[in-house]
Amino acid sequence: MKVFVINCGSSSLKFQLIDSESEKCLAKGLCERIGIDGSMITYAPEGGEKEKAISPMPDHTEAIRLVLEALTNPKTGVVKNLDEIGAVGHRVVHGGEKFAESVVIDAEVLAAVEECNDLAPLHNPANLIGINACRKLMPNTPMVGVFDTAFHQTMPEEAYLYGLPYEYYRKYKIRRYGFHGTSHSYVSARAAAVLGKQYDELKIIVCHLGNGASISAVKNGKCVDTSMGLTPLEGLIMGTRSGDIDPAIIEFLAHKEGKGIDEIMSVLNKKSGVLGLSENLSSDFRDLEDGYNKGDVNAIRALKTYCYRVAKYIGSYVAAMNGVDVICFTAGVGENAPLVRSFVCEHLGYLGIELDEEANHKRGEDIAVTTPGSRTTVMVIPTNEELAIARETVRLVG
Ligand code: AMP
């Protein structure tokens, strides 16, 4: 079956068409600046040239219409007509406590996703717009929602509750939800498969280090803790997000800088993380690695602080699981920054980790980067959220 996988943001839309039998991506691309002047579509068929075109996209329906046109284009398309697309898999950011698994989308599901909008006001409404636009253009094609939060729903109460009055959980469902669940699930299962071990007998820590970053503890195939919380702001230091801070800093800064809560939240989301730590050198780890190699103090400070936080979380998840067998690195930074992996592992001598520097510098493969004698295995597993969404879609409608 050919599965159309969509990840819809408020003004952007990423897509892939995946053949579920071969698990190959047939075409992929991106619509940017939807609803803004200068809307642009990028389309790349497998093995073909990448095309970019400026084309007005006043809304997501028009964006999806253009994508479907590209996919069926007689010259560069990869399907003859839309009937060849068997199902659509939508990434949905927040499923609250309602969705512990992917679901086939119907009117009831749409209403339940809408009820989660409060928990992800920037993301869920955009996801819903994408789903509705798709339903309009492909009314007879089954659609599946795959939630970023679902994999983390197995966390025990002691891991997901905050030390707040319990009535706030009862009234508003304030708790830890976690995000990047599709990636944590895919990577942990893949690590077990690559090692030829039983997934349900392993203690795995997954470090998903991208622009956003989160870490999870997966015990016997189930998530038992994760670093992102009610929102994706908690936990690790990220590209531009602060991660954990003393909550009293918000009031302190508001007074000192004469700023309102919205402005402080914007600082925590957009001006903090390695960008803020590096005195605005960059949020991109390629620049920070360059800076580090040139001895730039701003880059060194940002990288060291970032890696220390990752190592500290790993330590807490070793405690949460009473041990660890495998630590996986994934996503843009986790897959491509050997320096980050090496700095993190410097803190993990107590786990008997021996890094294999040659393996640590390889790219793009599922690989163990520790020596065979290392007591704990550290791996790089490239994530593939789109493939995971396609698999879920086929599992439910195939
Ligand atoms: P993601 O959110 O998973 O797409 O990750 C994006 C981030 O990965 C970028 O902002 C970079 O910081 C980082 N990244 C991508 N490529 C490299 C690379 N070759 N070396 C170091 N960091 C990289």
CSV table of C-alpha atoms and ligand atoms in Angstrom, one decimal:
chain,number,residue,atom,x,y,z
A,1,MET,CA,0.0,0.0,0.0
A,2,LYS,CA,1.1,3.6,-0.7
A,3,VAL,CA,0.8,5.7,2.4
A,4,PHE,CA,0.7,9.5,2.3
A,5,VAL,CA,2.4,10.8,5.6
A,6,ILE,CA,1.6,14.3,6.6
A,7,ASN,CA,3.2,16.5,9.4
A,8,CYS,CA,1.2,19.7,9.4
A,9,GLY,CA,2.5,22.8,11.2
A,10,SER,CA,0.7,26.2,11.5
A,11,SER,CA,2.4,27.6,8.3
A,12,SER,CA,4.2,24.5,7.0
A,13,LEU,CA,3.5,21.0,5.9
A,14,LYS,CA,6.0,18.1,5.5
A,15,PHE,CA,5.0,15.1,3.5
A,16,GLN,CA,6.3,11.7,2.3
A,17,LEU,CA,4.7,9.1,0.1
A,18,ILE,CA,5.9,5.7,1.4
A,19,ASP,CA,5.5,2.3,-0.1
A,20,SER,CA,4.6,0.1,2.8
A,21,GLU,CA,5.8,-3.2,1.2
A,22,SER,CA,9.3,-2.0,0.4
A,23,GLU,CA,9.2,0.7,3.2
A,24,LYS,CA,10.8,3.0,0.6
A,25,CYS,CA,10.1,6.7,0.4
A,26,LEU,CA,8.7,7.3,-3.1
A,27,ALA,CA,8.6,11.1,-2.8
A,28,LYS,CA,8.9,13.8,-0.2
A,29,GLY,CA,8.7,17.5,0.3
A,30,LEU,CA,7.7,20.5,2.1
A,31,CYS,CA,5.2,23.4,1.8
A,32,GLU,CA,6.4,26.6,3.6
A,33,ARG,CA,4.8,29.9,4.3
A,34,ILE,CA,1.2,28.6,4.0
A,35,GLY,CA,-1.1,31.6,4.5
A,36,ILE,CA,1.8,34.0,4.1
A,37,ASP,CA,3.2,35.8,1.0
A,38,GLY,CA,5.8,33.8,-0.9
A,39,SER,CA,4.4,30.3,-0.2
A,40,MET,CA,6.8,27.7,-1.5
A,41,ILE,CA,6.6,24.0,-2.3
A,42,THR,CA,9.6,21.7,-2.4
A,43,TYR,CA,9.1,18.3,-4.1
A,44,ALA,CA,11.6,15.5,-4.5
A,45,PRO,CA,10.7,12.2,-6.1
A,46,GLU,CA,13.0,9.3,-5.1
A,47,GLY,CA,16.1,9.4,-7.3
A,48,GLY,CA,14.9,12.5,-9.1
A,49,GLU,CA,15.7,16.2,-9.0
A,50,LYS,CA,14.5,18.3,-6.2
A,51,GLU,CA,12.0,21.0,-7.5
A,52,LYS,CA,11.1,24.2,-5.7
A,53,ALA,CA,8.2,26.4,-6.8
A,54,ILE,CA,6.7,29.6,-5.5
A,55,SER,CA,3.0,29.2,-5.6
A,56,PRO,CA,0.2,30.9,-3.6
A,57,MET,CA,-1.1,28.8,-0.7
A,58,PRO,CA,-3.7,30.8,1.1
A,59,ASP,CA,-4.6,27.8,3.3
A,60,HIS,CA,-3.6,24.2,4.0
A,61,THR,CA,-6.3,22.8,1.6
A,62,GLU,CA,-4.5,24.5,-1.3
A,63,ALA,CA,-1.1,23.3,0.0
A,64,ILE,CA,-2.3,19.7,0.1
A,65,ARG,CA,-3.9,20.1,-3.3
A,66,LEU,CA,-0.6,21.3,-4.8
A,67,VAL,CA,1.2,18.3,-3.1
A,68,LEU,CA,-1.3,15.9,-4.6
A,69,GLU,CA,-0.8,17.5,-8.0
A,70,ALA,CA,2.9,17.1,-7.7
A,71,LEU,CA,2.6,13.4,-6.7
A,72,THR,CA,0.3,12.7,-9.7
A,73,ASN,CA,2.2,15.0,-12.2
A,74,PRO,CA,2.6,13.0,-15.4
A,75,LYS,CA,6.4,13.8,-15.7
A,76,THR,CA,7.7,13.9,-12.1
A,77,GLY,CA,4.9,12.3,-10.1
A,78,VAL,CA,5.2,8.9,-8.6
A,79,VAL,CA,1.5,7.7,-8.8
A,80,LYS,CA,-0.9,7.8,-11.8
A,81,ASN,CA,-3.9,8.9,-9.8
A,82,LEU,CA,-4.9,9.4,-6.2
A,83,ASP,CA,-6.7,6.0,-6.0
A,84,GLU,CA,-3.2,4.5,-5.7
A,85,ILE,CA,-2.8,6.1,-2.3
A,86,GLY,CA,-4.3,3.6,0.1
A,87,ALA,CA,-4.2,5.7,3.3
A,88,VAL,CA,-3.0,8.8,4.9
A,89,GLY,CA,-1.1,8.9,8.2
A,90,HIS,CA,-1.2,12.2,10.1
A,91,ARG,CA,1.2,13.2,12.8
A,92,VAL,CA,-0.7,14.7,15.7
A,93,VAL,CA,1.2,16.3,18.5
A,94,HIS,CA,-1.0,16.0,21.5
A,95,GLY,CA,-3.4,13.2,22.3
A,96,GLY,CA,-3.7,14.0,26.0
A,97,GLU,CA,-4.8,11.0,28.1
A,98,LYS,CA,-7.4,10.1,25.5
A,99,PHE,CA,-5.0,8.5,23.0
A,100,ALA,CA,-2.5,5.8,24.2
A,101,GLU,CA,-2.4,4.5,20.6
A,102,SER,CA,-2.8,5.5,17.0
A,103,VAL,CA,-6.4,5.6,15.8
A,104,VAL,CA,-8.4,5.6,12.6
A,105,ILE,CA,-9.7,9.1,12.2
A,106,ASP,CA,-13.5,9.7,12.3
A,107,ALA,CA,-15.7,12.5,13.5
A,108,GLU,CA,-15.5,11.3,17.2
A,109,VAL,CA,-11.7,11.2,17.1
A,110,LEU,CA,-11.6,14.7,15.5
A,111,ALA,CA,-13.7,16.0,18.4
A,112,ALA,CA,-11.4,14.3,21.0
A,113,VAL,CA,-8.3,15.8,19.3
A,114,GLU,CA,-9.9,19.2,19.4
A,115,GLU,CA,-10.4,18.8,23.1
A,116,CYS,CA,-6.6,18.4,23.5
A,117,ASN,CA,-6.1,21.8,21.7
A,118,ASP,CA,-5.7,23.5,25.1
A,119,LEU,CA,-2.6,21.4,25.8
A,120,ALA,CA,-0.9,22.2,22.5
A,121,PRO,CA,-2.4,25.4,21.3
A,122,LEU,CA,0.4,25.9,18.6
A,123,HIS,CA,0.4,22.4,17.2
A,124,ASN,CA,-3.0,20.6,17.5
A,125,PRO,CA,-5.1,23.2,15.7
A,126,ALA,CA,-2.6,23.0,12.8
A,127,ASN,CA,-2.7,19.2,12.8
A,128,LEU,CA,-6.5,19.4,12.7
A,129,ILE,CA,-6.5,21.8,9.8
A,130,GLY,CA,-4.3,19.4,7.9
A,131,ILE,CA,-6.6,16.4,8.6
A,132,ASN,CA,-9.7,18.3,7.6
A,133,ALA,CA,-8.1,19.6,4.4
A,134,CYS,CA,-7.1,16.0,3.5
A,135,ARG,CA,-10.5,14.7,4.2
A,136,LYS,CA,-12.0,17.3,1.9
A,137,LEU,CA,-9.6,16.4,-1.0
A,138,MET,CA,-9.5,12.6,-0.4
A,139,PRO,CA,-13.0,11.8,1.2
A,140,ASN,CA,-12.8,8.1,0.6
A,141,THR,CA,-9.2,7.5,1.7
A,142,PRO,CA,-8.9,6.1,5.3
A,143,MET,CA,-6.8,8.4,7.6
A,144,VAL,CA,-4.9,7.5,10.8
A,145,GLY,CA,-3.7,9.8,13.6
A,146,VAL,CA,-0.4,9.0,15.2
A,147,PHE,CA,0.2,10.9,18.4
A,148,ASP,CA,3.6,12.3,19.6
A,149,THR,CA,2.4,11.7,23.2
A,150,ALA,CA,0.9,8.1,22.8
A,151,PHE,CA,4.1,6.1,23.5
A,152,HIS,CA,4.6,7.9,26.8
A,153,GLN,CA,1.1,7.0,28.1
A,154,THR,CA,2.6,3.9,29.8
A,155,MET,CA,4.5,6.1,32.3
A,156,PRO,CA,3.5,5.3,35.9
A,157,GLU,CA,1.7,8.0,38.0
A,158,GLU,CA,4.9,8.6,40.0
A,159,ALA,CA,6.7,9.6,36.8
A,160,TYR,CA,4.0,11.7,35.2
A,161,LEU,CA,2.7,13.7,38.2
A,162,TYR,CA,4.2,17.1,39.2
A,163,GLY,CA,4.5,18.1,42.8
A,164,LEU,CA,1.5,20.4,42.5
A,165,PRO,CA,-1.8,20.4,44.2
A,166,TYR,CA,-3.5,17.2,42.9
A,167,GLU,CA,-6.7,19.1,42.1
A,168,TYR,CA,-4.8,20.7,39.1
A,169,TYR,CA,-4.3,17.3,37.7
A,170,ARG,CA,-8.0,16.4,38.3
A,171,LYS,CA,-9.3,19.7,37.0
A,172,TYR,CA,-6.9,20.5,34.1
A,173,LYS,CA,-5.0,17.3,33.5
A,174,ILE,CA,-1.7,19.1,34.3
A,175,ARG,CA,0.9,16.3,34.2
A,176,ARG,CA,3.9,15.1,32.2
A,177,TYR,CA,2.9,13.9,28.7
A,178,GLY,CA,6.1,13.8,26.8
A,179,PHE,CA,6.7,14.3,23.1
A,180,HIS,CA,8.7,12.7,20.2
A,181,GLY,CA,6.9,9.5,21.2
A,182,THR,CA,6.9,8.1,17.6
A,183,SER,CA,10.7,8.5,17.5
A,184,HIS,CA,11.4,7.1,21.0
A,185,SER,CA,9.3,4.1,20.1
A,186,TYR,CA,10.8,3.5,16.7
A,187,VAL,CA,14.4,4.0,17.9
A,188,SER,CA,14.2,1.8,21.0
A,189,ALA,CA,12.5,-1.1,19.0
A,190,ARG,CA,15.1,-0.7,16.2
A,191,ALA,CA,18.0,-0.9,18.7
A,192,ALA,CA,16.7,-4.2,20.1
A,193,ALA,CA,16.2,-5.6,16.6
A,194,VAL,CA,19.7,-4.5,15.4
A,195,LEU,CA,21.2,-6.1,18.5
A,196,GLY,CA,19.2,-9.2,18.0
A,197,LYS,CA,17.7,-9.0,21.5
A,198,GLN,CA,14.2,-9.2,22.9
A,199,TYR,CA,12.7,-5.7,23.1
A,200,ASP,CA,10.7,-6.6,26.1
A,201,GLU,CA,13.7,-7.7,28.0
A,202,LEU,CA,15.9,-4.6,27.6
A,203,LYS,CA,16.4,-1.3,29.5
A,204,ILE,CA,16.9,1.4,26.9
A,205,ILE,CA,17.5,5.1,27.2
A,206,VAL,CA,16.8,7.1,24.0
A,207,CYS,CA,18.3,10.5,23.5
A,208,HIS,CA,16.4,12.3,20.8
A,209,LEU,CA,18.6,15.3,20.2
A,210,GLY,CA,17.3,17.5,17.4
A,211,ASN,CA,16.3,21.1,17.4
A,212,GLY,CA,13.9,20.1,20.1
A,213,ALA,CA,15.4,17.4,22.4
A,214,SER,CA,14.0,14.8,24.7
A,215,ILE,CA,15.1,11.7,26.4
A,216,SER,CA,13.1,8.7,27.5
A,217,ALA,CA,13.5,5.5,29.6
A,218,VAL,CA,12.1,2.4,27.9
A,219,LYS,CA,11.9,-0.6,30.1
A,220,ASN,CA,10.8,-3.9,28.7
A,221,GLY,CA,9.4,-2.2,25.6
A,222,LYS,CA,7.4,0.4,27.6
A,223,CYS,CA,8.1,4.0,28.3
A,224,VAL,CA,8.5,4.6,32.0
A,225,ASP,CA,9.7,8.2,32.0
A,226,THR,CA,10.5,11.0,29.6
A,227,SER,CA,12.0,14.5,29.9
A,228,MET,CA,9.4,16.7,28.1
A,229,GLY,CA,6.4,17.5,30.2
A,230,LEU,CA,3.0,19.2,29.8
A,231,THR,CA,4.7,21.1,27.0
A,232,PRO,CA,7.9,20.5,25.0
A,233,LEU,CA,9.7,23.2,27.0
A,234,GLU,CA,10.7,20.9,29.9
A,235,GLY,CA,13.8,18.7,30.2
A,236,LEU,CA,17.0,18.9,28.2
A,237,ILE,CA,18.6,22.2,27.0
A,238,MET,CA,17.6,22.5,23.3
A,239,GLY,CA,18.4,24.6,20.3
A,240,THR,CA,16.5,27.7,21.5
A,241,ARG,CA,14.5,26.3,24.5
A,242,SER,CA,15.7,26.4,28.0
A,243,GLY,CA,14.6,23.0,29.3
A,244,ASP,CA,14.4,22.7,33.1
A,245,ILE,CA,14.8,25.9,35.1
A,246,ASP,CA,13.8,26.9,38.6
A,247,PRO,CA,10.2,28.1,38.0
A,248,ALA,CA,10.8,31.1,40.3
A,249,ILE,CA,13.2,32.5,37.6
A,250,ILE,CA,10.1,33.5,35.6
A,251,GLU,CA,8.8,35.9,38.3
A,252,PHE,CA,12.4,37.1,39.0
A,253,LEU,CA,13.1,37.9,35.4
A,254,ALA,CA,9.7,39.5,34.9
A,255,HIS,CA,10.5,42.0,37.7
A,256,LYS,CA,14.1,42.6,36.7
A,257,GLU,CA,13.4,43.1,33.0
A,258,GLY,CA,10.0,44.6,33.3
A,259,LYS,CA,8.6,42.0,31.0
A,260,GLY,CA,5.2,40.3,30.9
A,261,ILE,CA,4.7,36.5,31.1
A,262,ASP,CA,4.3,36.2,27.3
A,263,GLU,CA,7.6,37.9,26.7
A,264,ILE,CA,9.4,35.7,29.3
A,265,MET,CA,7.9,32.6,27.8
A,266,SER,CA,9.1,33.7,24.4
A,267,VAL,CA,12.6,34.1,25.9
A,268,LEU,CA,12.4,30.6,27.3
A,269,ASN,CA,11.2,29.1,24.0
A,270,LYS,CA,13.1,31.1,21.4
A,271,LYS,CA,16.1,32.8,22.9
A,272,SER,CA,17.4,30.3,25.4
A,273,GLY,CA,19.0,26.8,24.9
A,274,VAL,CA,22.4,26.7,23.2
A,275,LEU,CA,21.5,29.8,21.3
A,276,GLY,CA,21.2,31.8,24.5
A,277,LEU,CA,24.1,30.0,26.3
A,278,SER,CA,26.4,30.7,23.4
A,279,GLU,CA,25.6,34.5,23.5
A,280,ASN,CA,23.6,34.1,20.3
A,281,LEU,CA,26.4,32.4,18.4
A,282,SER,CA,24.0,29.7,17.0
A,283,SER,CA,21.3,27.2,17.8
A,284,ASP,CA,22.8,24.9,15.1
A,285,PHE,CA,25.3,22.3,16.4
A,286,ARG,CA,27.3,22.5,13.2
A,287,ASP,CA,28.2,26.1,14.1
A,288,LEU,CA,28.8,25.2,17.7
A,289,GLU,CA,31.2,22.3,16.8
A,290,ASP,CA,33.1,24.7,14.5
A,291,GLY,CA,33.3,27.2,17.3
A,292,TYR,CA,34.5,24.5,19.7
A,293,ASN,CA,37.2,23.4,17.3
A,294,LYS,CA,38.4,27.1,17.1
A,295,GLY,CA,38.4,27.4,20.9
A,296,ASP,CA,35.4,29.8,21.0
A,297,VAL,CA,34.5,30.2,24.7
A,298,ASN,CA,30.8,30.7,23.8
A,299,ALA,CA,30.6,27.5,21.8
A,300,ILE,CA,32.5,25.6,24.5
A,301,ARG,CA,30.2,26.8,27.3
A,302,ALA,CA,27.0,26.0,25.3
A,303,LEU,CA,28.2,22.5,24.3
A,304,LYS,CA,29.5,21.5,27.7
A,305,THR,CA,26.3,22.7,29.5
A,306,TYR,CA,24.1,20.9,27.0
A,307,CYS,CA,26.0,17.6,27.3
A,308,TYR,CA,26.1,17.8,31.1
A,309,ARG,CA,22.3,18.0,31.2
A,310,VAL,CA,21.9,15.0,28.9
A,311,ALA,CA,24.3,13.0,31.1
A,312,LYS,CA,22.4,14.0,34.2
A,313,TYR,CA,19.1,12.8,32.7
A,314,ILE,CA,20.7,9.5,31.7
A,315,GLY,CA,21.8,9.1,35.3
A,316,SER,CA,18.3,9.7,36.6
A,317,TYR,CA,16.8,7.2,34.1
A,318,VAL,CA,19.4,4.6,35.1
A,319,ALA,CA,17.9,5.1,38.6
A,320,ALA,CA,14.4,5.0,37.3
A,321,MET,CA,15.0,1.6,35.6
A,322,ASN,CA,17.5,0.3,38.1
A,323,GLY,CA,20.1,-0.1,35.3
A,324,VAL,CA,20.5,0.3,31.6
A,325,ASP,CA,21.5,-2.0,28.8
A,326,VAL,CA,21.5,0.3,25.8
A,327,ILE,CA,21.7,4.1,25.3
A,328,CYS,CA,20.6,5.3,21.8
A,329,PHE,CA,21.4,8.7,20.2
A,330,THR,CA,19.1,9.9,17.4
A,331,ALA,CA,17.8,13.0,15.5
A,332,GLY,CA,19.8,15.8,13.9
A,333,VAL,CA,22.3,16.3,16.7
A,334,GLY,CA,22.2,12.8,18.1
A,335,GLU,CA,22.9,11.2,14.7
A,336,ASN,CA,25.4,13.7,13.4
A,337,ALA,CA,27.5,15.2,16.2
A,338,PRO,CA,30.2,12.8,17.4
A,339,LEU,CA,31.5,15.5,19.7
A,340,VAL,CA,28.2,15.6,21.6
A,341,ARG,CA,28.1,11.8,22.0
A,342,SER,CA,31.7,11.8,23.2
A,343,PHE,CA,31.1,14.6,25.8
A,344,VAL,CA,28.0,12.9,27.1
A,345,CYS,CA,29.8,9.6,27.4
A,346,GLU,CA,32.7,11.2,29.3
A,347,HIS,CA,30.3,11.5,32.2
A,348,LEU,CA,29.2,7.9,32.0
A,349,GLY,CA,32.3,6.0,33.1
A,350,TYR,CA,30.3,4.4,36.0
A,351,LEU,CA,28.3,2.5,33.3
A,352,GLY,CA,31.5,0.9,32.0
A,353,ILE,CA,31.1,2.7,28.7
A,354,GLU,CA,34.1,2.4,26.3
A,355,LEU,CA,33.5,4.5,23.2
A,356,ASP,CA,34.9,3.2,19.8
A,357,GLU,CA,36.0,6.5,18.3
A,358,GLU,CA,36.1,5.2,14.8
A,359,ALA,CA,32.5,3.9,14.9
A,360,ASN,CA,31.5,7.2,16.7
A,361,HIS,CA,32.5,9.1,13.5
A,362,LYS,CA,30.4,7.0,11.1
A,363,ARG,CA,27.2,8.5,9.8
A,364,GLY,CA,23.8,7.4,8.6
A,365,GLU,CA,23.7,3.8,9.8
A,366,ASP,CA,22.3,1.8,12.8
A,367,ILE,CA,25.5,1.2,14.6
A,368,ALA,CA,27.0,0.5,18.1
A,369,VAL,CA,29.6,3.2,18.9
A,370,THR,CA,31.0,1.3,21.9
A,371,THR,CA,33.6,-1.4,21.9
A,372,PRO,CA,32.5,-5.1,22.2
A,373,GLY,CA,33.8,-5.1,25.8
A,374,SER,CA,31.8,-2.0,26.9
A,375,ARG,CA,29.5,-2.9,29.8
A,376,THR,CA,26.7,-0.7,28.4
A,377,THR,CA,26.1,-0.4,24.6
A,378,VAL,CA,25.8,3.0,23.1
A,379,MET,CA,24.2,3.2,19.7
A,380,VAL,CA,23.4,5.6,16.9
A,381,ILE,CA,20.0,4.8,15.4
A,382,PRO,CA,18.8,7.2,12.7
A,383,THR,CA,15.1,8.0,13.5
A,384,ASN,CA,12.4,7.7,10.9
A,385,GLU,CA,9.2,9.1,12.2
A,386,GLU,CA,7.5,9.1,8.8
A,387,LEU,CA,8.2,5.3,8.3
A,388,ALA,CA,6.9,4.7,11.9
A,389,ILE,CA,3.7,6.7,11.0
A,390,ALA,CA,3.3,4.7,7.7
A,391,ARG,CA,3.7,1.4,9.6
A,392,GLU,CA,1.1,2.4,12.2
A,393,THR,CA,-1.3,3.5,9.4
A,394,VAL,CA,-1.0,0.2,7.6
A,395,ARG,CA,-1.4,-1.7,10.9
A,396,LEU,CA,-4.7,0.0,11.5
A,397,VAL,CA,-6.2,0.2,8.0
A,398,GLY,CA,-4.2,-2.4,6.0
B,1,AMP,P1,16.2,17.8,13.8
B,1,AMP,O1,15.3,18.7,14.6
B,1,AMP,O2,16.3,16.4,14.2
B,1,AMP,O3,16.0,18.0,12.3
B,1,AMP,O4,17.7,18.4,14.0
B,1,AMP,C1,18.1,19.6,13.5
B,1,AMP,C2,19.4,20.0,14.1
B,1,AMP,O5,20.4,18.9,14.0
B,1,AMP,C3,20.1,21.2,13.5
B,1,AMP,O6,19.6,22.4,14.1
B,1,AMP,C4,21.5,21.0,13.9
B,1,AMP,O7,21.8,21.6,15.1
B,1,AMP,C5,21.7,19.5,14.0
B,1,AMP,N1,22.5,19.0,12.9
B,1,AMP,C6,22.1,18.7,11.7
B,1,AMP,N2,23.2,18.2,10.9
B,1,AMP,C7,24.3,18.2,11.7
B,1,AMP,C8,25.7,17.9,11.6
B,1,AMP,N3,26.1,17.4,10.4
B,1,AMP,N4,26.5,18.1,12.6
B,1,AMP,C9,26.0,18.6,13.8
B,1,AMP,N5,24.7,18.9,14.0
B,1,AMP,C10,23.9,18.7,13.0
